[in-house]
JSON list of C-alpha atoms in Angstrom, two decimals:
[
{"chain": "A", "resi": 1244, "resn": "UNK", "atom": "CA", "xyz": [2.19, 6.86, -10.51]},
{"chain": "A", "resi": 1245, "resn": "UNK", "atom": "CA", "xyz": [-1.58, 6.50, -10.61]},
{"chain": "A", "resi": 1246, "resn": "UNK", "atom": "CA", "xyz": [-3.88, 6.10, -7.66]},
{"chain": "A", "resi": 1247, "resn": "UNK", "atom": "CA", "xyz": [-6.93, 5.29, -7.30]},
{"chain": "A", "resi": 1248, "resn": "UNK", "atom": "CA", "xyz": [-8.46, 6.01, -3.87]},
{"chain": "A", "resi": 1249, "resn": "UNK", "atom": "CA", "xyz": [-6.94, 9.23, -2.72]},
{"chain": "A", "resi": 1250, "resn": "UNK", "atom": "CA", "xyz": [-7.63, 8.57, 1.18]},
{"chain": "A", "resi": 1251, "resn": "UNK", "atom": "CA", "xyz": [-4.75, 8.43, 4.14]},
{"chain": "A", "resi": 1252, "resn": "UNK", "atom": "CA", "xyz": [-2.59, 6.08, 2.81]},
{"chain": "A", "resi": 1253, "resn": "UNK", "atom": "CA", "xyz": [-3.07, 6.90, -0.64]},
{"chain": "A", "resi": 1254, "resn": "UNK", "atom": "CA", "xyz": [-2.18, 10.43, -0.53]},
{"chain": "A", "resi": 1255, "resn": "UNK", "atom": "CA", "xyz": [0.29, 10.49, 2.20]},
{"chain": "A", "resi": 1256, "resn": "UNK", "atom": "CA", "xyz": [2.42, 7.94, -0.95]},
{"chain": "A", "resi": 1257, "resn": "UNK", "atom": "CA", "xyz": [1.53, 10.72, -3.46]},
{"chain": "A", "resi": 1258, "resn": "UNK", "atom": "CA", "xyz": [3.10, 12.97, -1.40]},
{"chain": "A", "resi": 1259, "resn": "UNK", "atom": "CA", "xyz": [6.34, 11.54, -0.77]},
{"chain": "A", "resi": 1260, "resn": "UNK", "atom": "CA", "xyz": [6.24, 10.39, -4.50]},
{"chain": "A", "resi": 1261, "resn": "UNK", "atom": "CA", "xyz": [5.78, 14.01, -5.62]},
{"chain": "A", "resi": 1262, "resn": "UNK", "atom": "CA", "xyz": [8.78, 15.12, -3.27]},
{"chain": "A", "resi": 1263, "resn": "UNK", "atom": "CA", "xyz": [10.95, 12.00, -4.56]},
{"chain": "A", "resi": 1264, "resn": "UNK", "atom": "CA", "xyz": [10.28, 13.50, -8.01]},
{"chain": "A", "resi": 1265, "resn": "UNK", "atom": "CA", "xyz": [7.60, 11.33, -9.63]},
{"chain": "A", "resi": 1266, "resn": "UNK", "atom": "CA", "xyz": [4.30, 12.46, -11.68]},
{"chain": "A", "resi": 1267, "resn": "UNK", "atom": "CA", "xyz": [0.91, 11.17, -9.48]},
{"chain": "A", "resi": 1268, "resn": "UNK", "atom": "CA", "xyz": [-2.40, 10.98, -10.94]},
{"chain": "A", "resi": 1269, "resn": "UNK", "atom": "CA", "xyz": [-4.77, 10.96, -8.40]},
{"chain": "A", "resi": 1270, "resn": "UNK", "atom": "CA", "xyz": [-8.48, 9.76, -8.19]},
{"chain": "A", "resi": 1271, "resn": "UNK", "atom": "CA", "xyz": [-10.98, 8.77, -5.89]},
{"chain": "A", "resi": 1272, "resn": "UNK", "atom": "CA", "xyz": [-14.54, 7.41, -5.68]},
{"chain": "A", "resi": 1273, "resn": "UNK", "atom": "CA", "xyz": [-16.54, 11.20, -5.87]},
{"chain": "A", "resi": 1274, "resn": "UNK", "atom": "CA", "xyz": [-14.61, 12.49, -8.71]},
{"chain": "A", "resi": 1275, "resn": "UNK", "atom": "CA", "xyz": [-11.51, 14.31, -9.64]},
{"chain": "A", "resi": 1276, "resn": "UNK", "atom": "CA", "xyz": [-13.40, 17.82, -8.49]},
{"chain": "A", "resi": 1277, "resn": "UNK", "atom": "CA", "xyz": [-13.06, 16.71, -5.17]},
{"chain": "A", "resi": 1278, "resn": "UNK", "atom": "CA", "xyz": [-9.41, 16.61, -5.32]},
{"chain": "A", "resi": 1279, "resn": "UNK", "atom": "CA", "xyz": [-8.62, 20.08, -6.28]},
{"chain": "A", "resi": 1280, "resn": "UNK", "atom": "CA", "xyz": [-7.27, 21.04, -2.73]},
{"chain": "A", "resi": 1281, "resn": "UNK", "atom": "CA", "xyz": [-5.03, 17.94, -2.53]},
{"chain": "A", "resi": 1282, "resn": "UNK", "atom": "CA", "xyz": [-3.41, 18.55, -6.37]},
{"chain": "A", "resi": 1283, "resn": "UNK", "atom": "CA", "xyz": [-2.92, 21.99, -5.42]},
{"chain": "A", "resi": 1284, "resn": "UNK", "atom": "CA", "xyz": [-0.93, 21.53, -2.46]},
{"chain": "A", "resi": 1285, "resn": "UNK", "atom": "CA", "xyz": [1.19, 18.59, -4.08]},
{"chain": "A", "resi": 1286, "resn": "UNK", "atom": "CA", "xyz": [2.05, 20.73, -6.75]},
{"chain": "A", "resi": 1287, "resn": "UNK", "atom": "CA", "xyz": [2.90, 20.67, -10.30]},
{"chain": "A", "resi": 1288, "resn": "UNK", "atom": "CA", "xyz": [3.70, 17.04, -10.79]},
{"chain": "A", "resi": 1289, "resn": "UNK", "atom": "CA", "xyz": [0.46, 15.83, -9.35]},
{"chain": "A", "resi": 1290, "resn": "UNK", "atom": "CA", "xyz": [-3.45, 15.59, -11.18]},
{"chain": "A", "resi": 1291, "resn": "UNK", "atom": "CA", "xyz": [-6.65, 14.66, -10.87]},
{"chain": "A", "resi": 1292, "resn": "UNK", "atom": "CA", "xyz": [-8.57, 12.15, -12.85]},
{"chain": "A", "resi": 1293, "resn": "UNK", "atom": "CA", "xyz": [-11.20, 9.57, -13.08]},
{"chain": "A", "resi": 1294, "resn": "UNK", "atom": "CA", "xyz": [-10.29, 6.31, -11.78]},
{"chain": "A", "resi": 1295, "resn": "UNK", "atom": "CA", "xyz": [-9.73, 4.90, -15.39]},
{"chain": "A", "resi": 1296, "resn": "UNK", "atom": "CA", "xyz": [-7.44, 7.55, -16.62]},
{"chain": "A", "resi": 1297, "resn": "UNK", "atom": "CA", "xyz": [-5.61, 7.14, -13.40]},
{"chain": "A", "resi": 1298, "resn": "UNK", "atom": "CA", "xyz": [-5.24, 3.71, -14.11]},
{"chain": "A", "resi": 1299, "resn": "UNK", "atom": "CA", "xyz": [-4.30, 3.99, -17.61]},
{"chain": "A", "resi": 1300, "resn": "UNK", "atom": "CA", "xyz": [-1.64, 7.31, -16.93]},
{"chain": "A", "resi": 1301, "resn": "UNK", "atom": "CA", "xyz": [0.53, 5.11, -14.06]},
{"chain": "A", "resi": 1302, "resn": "UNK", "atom": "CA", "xyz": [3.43, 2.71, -14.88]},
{"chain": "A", "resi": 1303, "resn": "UNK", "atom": "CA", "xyz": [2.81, 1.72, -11.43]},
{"chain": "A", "resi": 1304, "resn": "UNK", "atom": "CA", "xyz": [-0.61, 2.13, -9.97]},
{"chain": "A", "resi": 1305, "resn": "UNK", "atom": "CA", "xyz": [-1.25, 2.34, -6.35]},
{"chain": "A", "resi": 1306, "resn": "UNK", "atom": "CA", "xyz": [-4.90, 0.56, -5.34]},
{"chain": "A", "resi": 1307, "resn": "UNK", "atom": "CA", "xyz": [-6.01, 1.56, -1.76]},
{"chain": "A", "resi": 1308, "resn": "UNK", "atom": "CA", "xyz": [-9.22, 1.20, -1.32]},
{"chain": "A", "resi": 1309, "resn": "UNK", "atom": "CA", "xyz": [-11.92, -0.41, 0.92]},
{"chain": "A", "resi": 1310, "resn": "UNK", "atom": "CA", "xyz": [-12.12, -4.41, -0.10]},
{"chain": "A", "resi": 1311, "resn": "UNK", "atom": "CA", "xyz": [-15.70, -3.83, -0.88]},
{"chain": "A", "resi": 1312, "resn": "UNK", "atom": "CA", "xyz": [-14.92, -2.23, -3.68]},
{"chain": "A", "resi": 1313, "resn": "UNK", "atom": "CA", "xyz": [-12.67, -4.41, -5.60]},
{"chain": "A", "resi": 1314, "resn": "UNK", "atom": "CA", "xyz": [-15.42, -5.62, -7.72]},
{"chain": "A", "resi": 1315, "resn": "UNK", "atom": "CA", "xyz": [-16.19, -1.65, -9.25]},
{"chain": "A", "resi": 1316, "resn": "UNK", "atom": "CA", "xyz": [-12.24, -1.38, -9.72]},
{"chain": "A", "resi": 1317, "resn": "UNK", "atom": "CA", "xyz": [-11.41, -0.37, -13.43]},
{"chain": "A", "resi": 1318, "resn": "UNK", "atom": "CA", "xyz": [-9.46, -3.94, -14.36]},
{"chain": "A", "resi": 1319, "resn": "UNK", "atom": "CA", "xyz": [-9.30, -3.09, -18.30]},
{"chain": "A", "resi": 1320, "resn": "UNK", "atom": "CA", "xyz": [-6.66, -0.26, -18.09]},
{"chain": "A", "resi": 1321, "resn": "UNK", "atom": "CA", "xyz": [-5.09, -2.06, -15.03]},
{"chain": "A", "resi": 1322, "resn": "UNK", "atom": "CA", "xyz": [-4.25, -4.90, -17.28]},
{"chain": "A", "resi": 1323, "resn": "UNK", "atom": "CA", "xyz": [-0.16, -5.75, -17.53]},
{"chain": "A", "resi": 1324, "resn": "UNK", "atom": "CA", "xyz": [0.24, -3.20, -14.84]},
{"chain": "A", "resi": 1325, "resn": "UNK", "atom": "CA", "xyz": [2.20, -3.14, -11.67]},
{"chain": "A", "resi": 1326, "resn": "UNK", "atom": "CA", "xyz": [-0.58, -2.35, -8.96]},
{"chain": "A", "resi": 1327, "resn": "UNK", "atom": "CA", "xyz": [0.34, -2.00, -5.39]},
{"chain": "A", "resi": 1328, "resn": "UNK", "atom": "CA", "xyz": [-2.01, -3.06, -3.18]},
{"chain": "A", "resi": 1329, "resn": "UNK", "atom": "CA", "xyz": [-2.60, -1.25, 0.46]},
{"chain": "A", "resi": 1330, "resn": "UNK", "atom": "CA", "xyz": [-5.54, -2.49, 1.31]},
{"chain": "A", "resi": 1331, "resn": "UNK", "atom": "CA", "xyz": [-6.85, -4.21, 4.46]},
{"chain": "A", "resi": 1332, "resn": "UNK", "atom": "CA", "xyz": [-10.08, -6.07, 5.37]},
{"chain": "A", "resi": 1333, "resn": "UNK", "atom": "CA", "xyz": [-12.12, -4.61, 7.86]},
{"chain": "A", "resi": 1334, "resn": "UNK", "atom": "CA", "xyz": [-15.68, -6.75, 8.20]},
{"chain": "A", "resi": 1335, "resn": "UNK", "atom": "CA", "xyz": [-17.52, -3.79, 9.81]},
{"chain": "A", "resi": 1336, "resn": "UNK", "atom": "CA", "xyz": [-16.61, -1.39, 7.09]},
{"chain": "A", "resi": 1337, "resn": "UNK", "atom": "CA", "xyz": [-16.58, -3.79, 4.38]},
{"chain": "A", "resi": 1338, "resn": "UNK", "atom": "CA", "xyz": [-19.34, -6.48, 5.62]},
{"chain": "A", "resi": 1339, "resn": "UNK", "atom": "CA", "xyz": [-18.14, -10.83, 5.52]},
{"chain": "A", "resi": 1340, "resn": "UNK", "atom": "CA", "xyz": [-16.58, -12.05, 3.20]},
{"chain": "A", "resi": 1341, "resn": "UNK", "atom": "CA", "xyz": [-16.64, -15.59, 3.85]},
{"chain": "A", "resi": 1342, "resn": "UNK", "atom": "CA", "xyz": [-13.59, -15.78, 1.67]},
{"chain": "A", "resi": 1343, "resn": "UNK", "atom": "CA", "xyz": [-11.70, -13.99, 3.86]},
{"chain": "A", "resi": 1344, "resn": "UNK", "atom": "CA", "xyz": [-12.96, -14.94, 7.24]},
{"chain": "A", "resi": 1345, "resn": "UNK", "atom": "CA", "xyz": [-12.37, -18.77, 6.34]},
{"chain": "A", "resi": 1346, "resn": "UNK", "atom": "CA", "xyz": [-9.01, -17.93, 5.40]},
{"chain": "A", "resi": 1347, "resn": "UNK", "atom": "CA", "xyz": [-9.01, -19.78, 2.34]},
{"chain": "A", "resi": 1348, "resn": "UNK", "atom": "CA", "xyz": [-7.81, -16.32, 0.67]},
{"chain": "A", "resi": 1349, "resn": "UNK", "atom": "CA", "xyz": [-5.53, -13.66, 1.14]},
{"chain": "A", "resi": 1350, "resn": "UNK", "atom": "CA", "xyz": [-7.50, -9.74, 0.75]},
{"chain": "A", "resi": 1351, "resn": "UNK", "atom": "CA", "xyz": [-4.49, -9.68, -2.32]},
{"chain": "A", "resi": 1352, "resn": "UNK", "atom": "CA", "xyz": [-5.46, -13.00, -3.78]},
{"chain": "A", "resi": 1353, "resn": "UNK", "atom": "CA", "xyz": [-9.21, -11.62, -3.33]},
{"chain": "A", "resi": 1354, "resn": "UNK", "atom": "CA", "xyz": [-8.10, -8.25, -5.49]},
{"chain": "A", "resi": 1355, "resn": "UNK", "atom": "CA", "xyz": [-6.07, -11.02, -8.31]},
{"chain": "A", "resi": 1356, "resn": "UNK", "atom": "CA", "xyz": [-9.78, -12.51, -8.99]},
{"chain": "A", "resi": 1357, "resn": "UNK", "atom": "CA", "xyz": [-10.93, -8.93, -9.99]},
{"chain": "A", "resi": 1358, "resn": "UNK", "atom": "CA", "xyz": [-7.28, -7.94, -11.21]},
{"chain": "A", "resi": 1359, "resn": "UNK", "atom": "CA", "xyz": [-6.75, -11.13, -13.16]},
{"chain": "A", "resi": 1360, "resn": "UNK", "atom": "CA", "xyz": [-3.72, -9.25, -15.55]},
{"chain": "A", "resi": 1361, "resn": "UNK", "atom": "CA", "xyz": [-2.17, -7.18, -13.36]},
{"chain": "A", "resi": 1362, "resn": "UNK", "atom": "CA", "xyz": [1.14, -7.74, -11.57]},
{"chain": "A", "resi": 1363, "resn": "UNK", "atom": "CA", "xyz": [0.01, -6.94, -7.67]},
{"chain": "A", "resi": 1364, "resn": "UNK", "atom": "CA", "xyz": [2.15, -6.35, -4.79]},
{"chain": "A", "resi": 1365, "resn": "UNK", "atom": "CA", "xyz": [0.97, -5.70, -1.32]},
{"chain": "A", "resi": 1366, "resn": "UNK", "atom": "CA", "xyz": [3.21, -2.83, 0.36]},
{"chain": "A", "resi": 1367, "resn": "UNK", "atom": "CA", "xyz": [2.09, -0.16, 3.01]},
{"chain": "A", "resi": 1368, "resn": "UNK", "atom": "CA", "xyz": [-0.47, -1.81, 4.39]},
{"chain": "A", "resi": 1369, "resn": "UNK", "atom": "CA", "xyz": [0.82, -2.21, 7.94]},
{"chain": "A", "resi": 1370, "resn": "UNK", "atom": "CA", "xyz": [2.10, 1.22, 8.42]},
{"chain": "A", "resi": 1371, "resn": "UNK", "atom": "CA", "xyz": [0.22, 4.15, 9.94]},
{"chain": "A", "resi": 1372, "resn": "UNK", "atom": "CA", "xyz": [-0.17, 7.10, 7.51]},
{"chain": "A", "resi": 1373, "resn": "UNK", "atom": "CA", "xyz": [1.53, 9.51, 9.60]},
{"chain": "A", "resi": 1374, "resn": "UNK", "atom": "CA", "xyz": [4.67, 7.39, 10.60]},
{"chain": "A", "resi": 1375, "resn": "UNK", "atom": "CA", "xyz": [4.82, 6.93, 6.87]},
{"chain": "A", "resi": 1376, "resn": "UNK", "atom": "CA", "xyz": [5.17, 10.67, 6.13]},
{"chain": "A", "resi": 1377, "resn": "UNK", "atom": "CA", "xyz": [8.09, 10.97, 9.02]},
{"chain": "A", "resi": 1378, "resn": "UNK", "atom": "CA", "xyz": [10.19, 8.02, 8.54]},
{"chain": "A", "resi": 1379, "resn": "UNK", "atom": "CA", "xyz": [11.68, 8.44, 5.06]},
{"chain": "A", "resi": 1380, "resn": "UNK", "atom": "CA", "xyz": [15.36, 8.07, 5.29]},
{"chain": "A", "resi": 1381, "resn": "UNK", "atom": "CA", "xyz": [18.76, 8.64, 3.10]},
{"chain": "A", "resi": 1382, "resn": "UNK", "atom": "CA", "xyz": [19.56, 4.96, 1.22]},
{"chain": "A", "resi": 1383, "resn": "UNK", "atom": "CA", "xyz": [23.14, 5.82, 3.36]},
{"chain": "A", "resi": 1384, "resn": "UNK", "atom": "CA", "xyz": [21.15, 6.23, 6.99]},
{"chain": "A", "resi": 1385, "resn": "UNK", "atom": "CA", "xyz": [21.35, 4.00, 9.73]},
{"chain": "A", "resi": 1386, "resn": "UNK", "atom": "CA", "xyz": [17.99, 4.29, 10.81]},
{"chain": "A", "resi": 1387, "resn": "UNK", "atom": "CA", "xyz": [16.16, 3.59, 7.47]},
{"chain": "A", "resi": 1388, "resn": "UNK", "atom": "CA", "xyz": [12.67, 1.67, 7.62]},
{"chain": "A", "resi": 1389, "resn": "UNK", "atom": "CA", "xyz": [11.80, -1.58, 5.83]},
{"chain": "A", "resi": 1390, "resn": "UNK", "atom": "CA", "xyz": [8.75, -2.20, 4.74]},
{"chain": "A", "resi": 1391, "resn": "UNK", "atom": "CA", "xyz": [7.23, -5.67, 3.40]},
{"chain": "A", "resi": 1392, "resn": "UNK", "atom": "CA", "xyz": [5.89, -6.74, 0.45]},
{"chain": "A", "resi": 1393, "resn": "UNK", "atom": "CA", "xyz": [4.47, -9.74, -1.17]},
{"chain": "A", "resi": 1394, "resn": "UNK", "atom": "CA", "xyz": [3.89, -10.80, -4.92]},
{"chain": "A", "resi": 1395, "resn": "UNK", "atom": "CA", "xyz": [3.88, -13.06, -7.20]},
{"chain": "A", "resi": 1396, "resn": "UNK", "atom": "CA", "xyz": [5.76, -11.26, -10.35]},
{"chain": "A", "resi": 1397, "resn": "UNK", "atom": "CA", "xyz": [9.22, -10.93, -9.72]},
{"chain": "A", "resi": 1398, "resn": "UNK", "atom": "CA", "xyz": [9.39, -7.94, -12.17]},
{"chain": "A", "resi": 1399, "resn": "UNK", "atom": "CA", "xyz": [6.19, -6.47, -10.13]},
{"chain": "A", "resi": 1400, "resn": "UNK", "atom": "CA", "xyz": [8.62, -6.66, -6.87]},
{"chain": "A", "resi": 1401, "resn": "UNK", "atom": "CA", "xyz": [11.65, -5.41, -8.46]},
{"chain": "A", "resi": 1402, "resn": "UNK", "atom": "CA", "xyz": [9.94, -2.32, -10.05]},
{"chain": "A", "resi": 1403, "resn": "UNK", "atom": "CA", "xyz": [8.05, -1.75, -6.43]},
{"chain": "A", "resi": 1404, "resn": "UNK", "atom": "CA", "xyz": [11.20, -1.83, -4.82]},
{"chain": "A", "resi": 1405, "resn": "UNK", "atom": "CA", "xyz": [12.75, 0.57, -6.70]},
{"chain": "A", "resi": 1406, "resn": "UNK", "atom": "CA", "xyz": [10.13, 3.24, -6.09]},
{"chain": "A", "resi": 1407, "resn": "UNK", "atom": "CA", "xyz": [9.35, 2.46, -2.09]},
{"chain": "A", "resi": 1408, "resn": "UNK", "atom": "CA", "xyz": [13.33, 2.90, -2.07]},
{"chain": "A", "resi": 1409, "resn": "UNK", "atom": "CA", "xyz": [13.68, 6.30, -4.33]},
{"chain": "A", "resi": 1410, "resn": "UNK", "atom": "CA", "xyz": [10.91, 7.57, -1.02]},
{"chain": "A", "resi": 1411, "resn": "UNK", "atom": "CA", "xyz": [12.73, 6.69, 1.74]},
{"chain": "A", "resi": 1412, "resn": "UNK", "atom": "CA", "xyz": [12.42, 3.22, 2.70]},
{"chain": "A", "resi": 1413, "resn": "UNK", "atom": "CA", "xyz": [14.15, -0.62, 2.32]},
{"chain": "A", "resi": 1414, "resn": "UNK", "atom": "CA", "xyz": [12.01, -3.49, 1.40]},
{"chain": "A", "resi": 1415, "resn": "UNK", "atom": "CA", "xyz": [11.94, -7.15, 2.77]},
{"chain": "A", "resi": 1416, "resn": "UNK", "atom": "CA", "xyz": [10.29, -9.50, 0.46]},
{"chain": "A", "resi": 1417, "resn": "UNK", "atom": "CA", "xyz": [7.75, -11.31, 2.50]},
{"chain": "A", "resi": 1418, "resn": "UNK", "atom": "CA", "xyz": [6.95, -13.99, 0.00]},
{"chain": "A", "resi": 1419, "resn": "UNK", "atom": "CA", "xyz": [3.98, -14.26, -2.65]},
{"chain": "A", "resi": 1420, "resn": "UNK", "atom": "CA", "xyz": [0.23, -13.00, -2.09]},
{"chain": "A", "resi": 1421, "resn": "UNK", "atom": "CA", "xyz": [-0.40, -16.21, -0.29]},
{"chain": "A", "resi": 1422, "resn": "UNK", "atom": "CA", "xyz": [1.75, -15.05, 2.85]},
{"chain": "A", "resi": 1423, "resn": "UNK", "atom": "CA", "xyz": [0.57, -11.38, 2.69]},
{"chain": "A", "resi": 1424, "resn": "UNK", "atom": "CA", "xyz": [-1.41, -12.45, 5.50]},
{"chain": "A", "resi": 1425, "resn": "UNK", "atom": "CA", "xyz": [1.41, -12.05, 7.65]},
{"chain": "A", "resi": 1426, "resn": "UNK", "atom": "CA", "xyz": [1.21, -8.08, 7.20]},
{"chain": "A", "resi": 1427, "resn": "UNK", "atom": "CA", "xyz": [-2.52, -7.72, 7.66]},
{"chain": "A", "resi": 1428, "resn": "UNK", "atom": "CA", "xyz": [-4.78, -5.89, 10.03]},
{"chain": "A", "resi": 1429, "resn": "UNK", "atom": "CA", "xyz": [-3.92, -7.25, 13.75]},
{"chain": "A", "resi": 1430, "resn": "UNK", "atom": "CA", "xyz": [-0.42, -9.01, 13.22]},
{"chain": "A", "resi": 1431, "resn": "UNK", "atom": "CA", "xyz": [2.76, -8.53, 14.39]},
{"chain": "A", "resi": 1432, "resn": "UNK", "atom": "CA", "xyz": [4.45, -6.39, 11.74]},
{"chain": "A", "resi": 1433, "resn": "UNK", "atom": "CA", "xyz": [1.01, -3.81, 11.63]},
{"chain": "A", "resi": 1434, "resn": "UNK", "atom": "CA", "xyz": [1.97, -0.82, 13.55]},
{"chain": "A", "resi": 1435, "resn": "UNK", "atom": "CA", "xyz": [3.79, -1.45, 16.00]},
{"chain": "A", "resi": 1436, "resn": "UNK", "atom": "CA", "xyz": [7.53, -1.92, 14.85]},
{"chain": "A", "resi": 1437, "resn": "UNK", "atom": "CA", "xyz": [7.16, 1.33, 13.63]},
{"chain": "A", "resi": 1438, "resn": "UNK", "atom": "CA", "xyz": [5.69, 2.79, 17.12]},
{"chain": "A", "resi": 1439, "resn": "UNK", "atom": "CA", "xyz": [2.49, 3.33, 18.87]},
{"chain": "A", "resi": 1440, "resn": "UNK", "atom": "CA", "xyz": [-0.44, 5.94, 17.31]},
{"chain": "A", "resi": 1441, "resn": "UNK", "atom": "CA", "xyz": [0.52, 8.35, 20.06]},
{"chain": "A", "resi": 1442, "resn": "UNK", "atom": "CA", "xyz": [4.00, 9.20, 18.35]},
{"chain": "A", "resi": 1443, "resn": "UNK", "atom": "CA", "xyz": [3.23, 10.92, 15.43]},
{"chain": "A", "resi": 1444, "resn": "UNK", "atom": "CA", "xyz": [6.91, 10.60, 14.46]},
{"chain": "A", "resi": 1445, "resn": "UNK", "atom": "CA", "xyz": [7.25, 7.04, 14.61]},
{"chain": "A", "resi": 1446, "resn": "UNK", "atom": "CA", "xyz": [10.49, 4.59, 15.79]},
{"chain": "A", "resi": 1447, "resn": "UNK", "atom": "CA", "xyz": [12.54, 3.44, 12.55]},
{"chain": "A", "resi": 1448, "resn": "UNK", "atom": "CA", "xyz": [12.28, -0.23, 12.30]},
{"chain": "A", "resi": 1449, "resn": "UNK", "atom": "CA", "xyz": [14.78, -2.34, 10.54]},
{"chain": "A", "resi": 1450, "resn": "UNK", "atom": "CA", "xyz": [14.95, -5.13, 8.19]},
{"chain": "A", "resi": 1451, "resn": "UNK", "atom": "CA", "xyz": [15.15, -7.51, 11.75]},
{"chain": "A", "resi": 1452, "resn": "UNK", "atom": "CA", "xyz": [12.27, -6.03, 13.19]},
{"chain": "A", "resi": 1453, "resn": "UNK", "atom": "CA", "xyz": [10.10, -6.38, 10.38]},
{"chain": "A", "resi": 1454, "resn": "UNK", "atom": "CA", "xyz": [11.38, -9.66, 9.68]},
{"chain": "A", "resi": 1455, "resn": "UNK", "atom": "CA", "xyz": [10.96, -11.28, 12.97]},
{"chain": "A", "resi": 1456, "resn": "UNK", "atom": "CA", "xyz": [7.08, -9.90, 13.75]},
{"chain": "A", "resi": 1457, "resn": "UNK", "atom": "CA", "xyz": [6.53, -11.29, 10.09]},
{"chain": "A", "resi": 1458, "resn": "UNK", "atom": "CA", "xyz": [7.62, -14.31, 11.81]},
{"chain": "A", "resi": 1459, "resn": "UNK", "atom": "CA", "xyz": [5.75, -14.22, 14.50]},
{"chain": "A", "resi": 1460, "resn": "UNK", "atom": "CA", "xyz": [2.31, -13.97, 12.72]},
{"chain": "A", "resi": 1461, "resn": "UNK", "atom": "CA", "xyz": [0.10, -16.56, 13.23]},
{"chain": "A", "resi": 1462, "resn": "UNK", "atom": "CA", "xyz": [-3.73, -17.59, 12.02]}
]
C-alpha cells in the first residue's frame, strides 16, 4: 500500500493496514523525514518515502490529499494503478473551483483529469478518522460497518474491496465517480451513520444505513 498524504485519514488506513498485515509506504508533502515518528510507531511493515516512490512501491495507492493539490500529484508512477481516493472539497481550504461548485464534476472525476491512467475509487471519505480506527469488525460480526465506494474499473472495485474488507469493514458499491457525490462533504452518508464527533467510538452502521442516506443525497 502506498500513500501519499500521510494526514488523519491517511494514516489512521496505514494503521489498520499495518495491523491487517499489509506493507505501507508512506509520504507526505514535507518529506519522508517528517514521518519518522509515524513509521516508527507502525512498525516494521511501514516506510517512508517521497511521494513518487510511494506511488511506484503500492499495488494499491491511497491519495488523500487537499483537492488543490491534484495538479502536483505524481501521475507517471500512478499510471495502471488502483488509487483510492479520500479526498473532499473544501472551498476555504482549497479556494473555487468553478468545476466543482457548478457541479458539472465530481472532486473524483476532477482527480481522473490529472490521473488520466489510473483505476480510482473513492472510499473513506465520509468517515471520521477516529470512528475509522474503532469500528473494524470480524467478516463473521453482526455489527460490521459498510463503507461506500464509487469507480469506474470493476477490477479497481474488486481489488478495493478486498483490502477495506481484510481491515474490518463491508463495502456497498455506490455506483461510478459520477455518483460519488452522494458521499461528499455535507450529505447524508458523511458522518453521521457512523455517529456524532462527540463519540470517539462511533455506532456501527450497516449496509441499510449507508445505503438509504446514499439515497437520500440530494444537489
Amino acid at each position: 500500500m502506498g500513500f501519499i498524504g500521510s494526514g488523519a485519514i491517511g494514516s489512521t488506513i496505514a494503521r489498520l493496514a499495518v495491523e491487517a498485515g499489509h506493507q505501507v509506504v508512506l509520504s507526505n508533502s514535507r518529506g519522508p523525514g517528517t514521518l519518522a515518528d509515524t513509521v516508527a510507531e507502525l512498525g516494521p511493515r511501514a516506510s517512508a518515502a517521497t511521494s513518487e516512490e510511494a506511488a511506484a512501491a503500492g499495488d494499491i495507492v491511497v491519495v488523500t490529499v487537499p483537492v488543490k493539490a491534484f495538479p502536483h500529484l505524481p501521475a507517471a508512477p500512478l499510471a495502471g494503478k488502483t488509487v483510492i481516493d479520500t479526498c473532499n472539497y473544501g472551498p476555504e481550504r482549497d479556494g473555487p473551483i468553478l468545476e466543482l461548485d457548478n457541479n458539472s464534476l465530481t472532486s473524483s472525476e476532477l482527480l481522473v483529469r490529472y490521473l488520466s491512467d489510473a483505476m480510482i475509487v473513492k472510499a473513506f471519505n465520509n468517515i471520521f478518522f477516529k470512528h475509522l480506527l474503532s469500528l473494524p469488525r470480524q467478516a463473521e460480526a453482526g455489527d460490521r460497518s459498510f463503507l461506500p465506494i464509487a469507480g469506474d474499473s470493476a477490477p479497481a472495485k474488486a481489488a478495493v474491496t478486498v483490502f477495506i474488507e481484510s481491515i474490518g469493514y463491508s463495502v456497498l458499491d455506490a455506483g461510478p465517480p459520477a455518483d460519488s457525490w452522494r458521499q461528499a462533504t455535507d450529505t447524508p452518508v458523511w458522518g453521521t451513520p457512523y455517529g456524532p464527533y462527540s463519540n470517539e467510538k462511533g455506532q456501527p452502521a450497516g449496509e441499510d444505513a449507508i445505503r438509504t442516506a446514499l439515497a437520500a443525497a440530494t444537489r
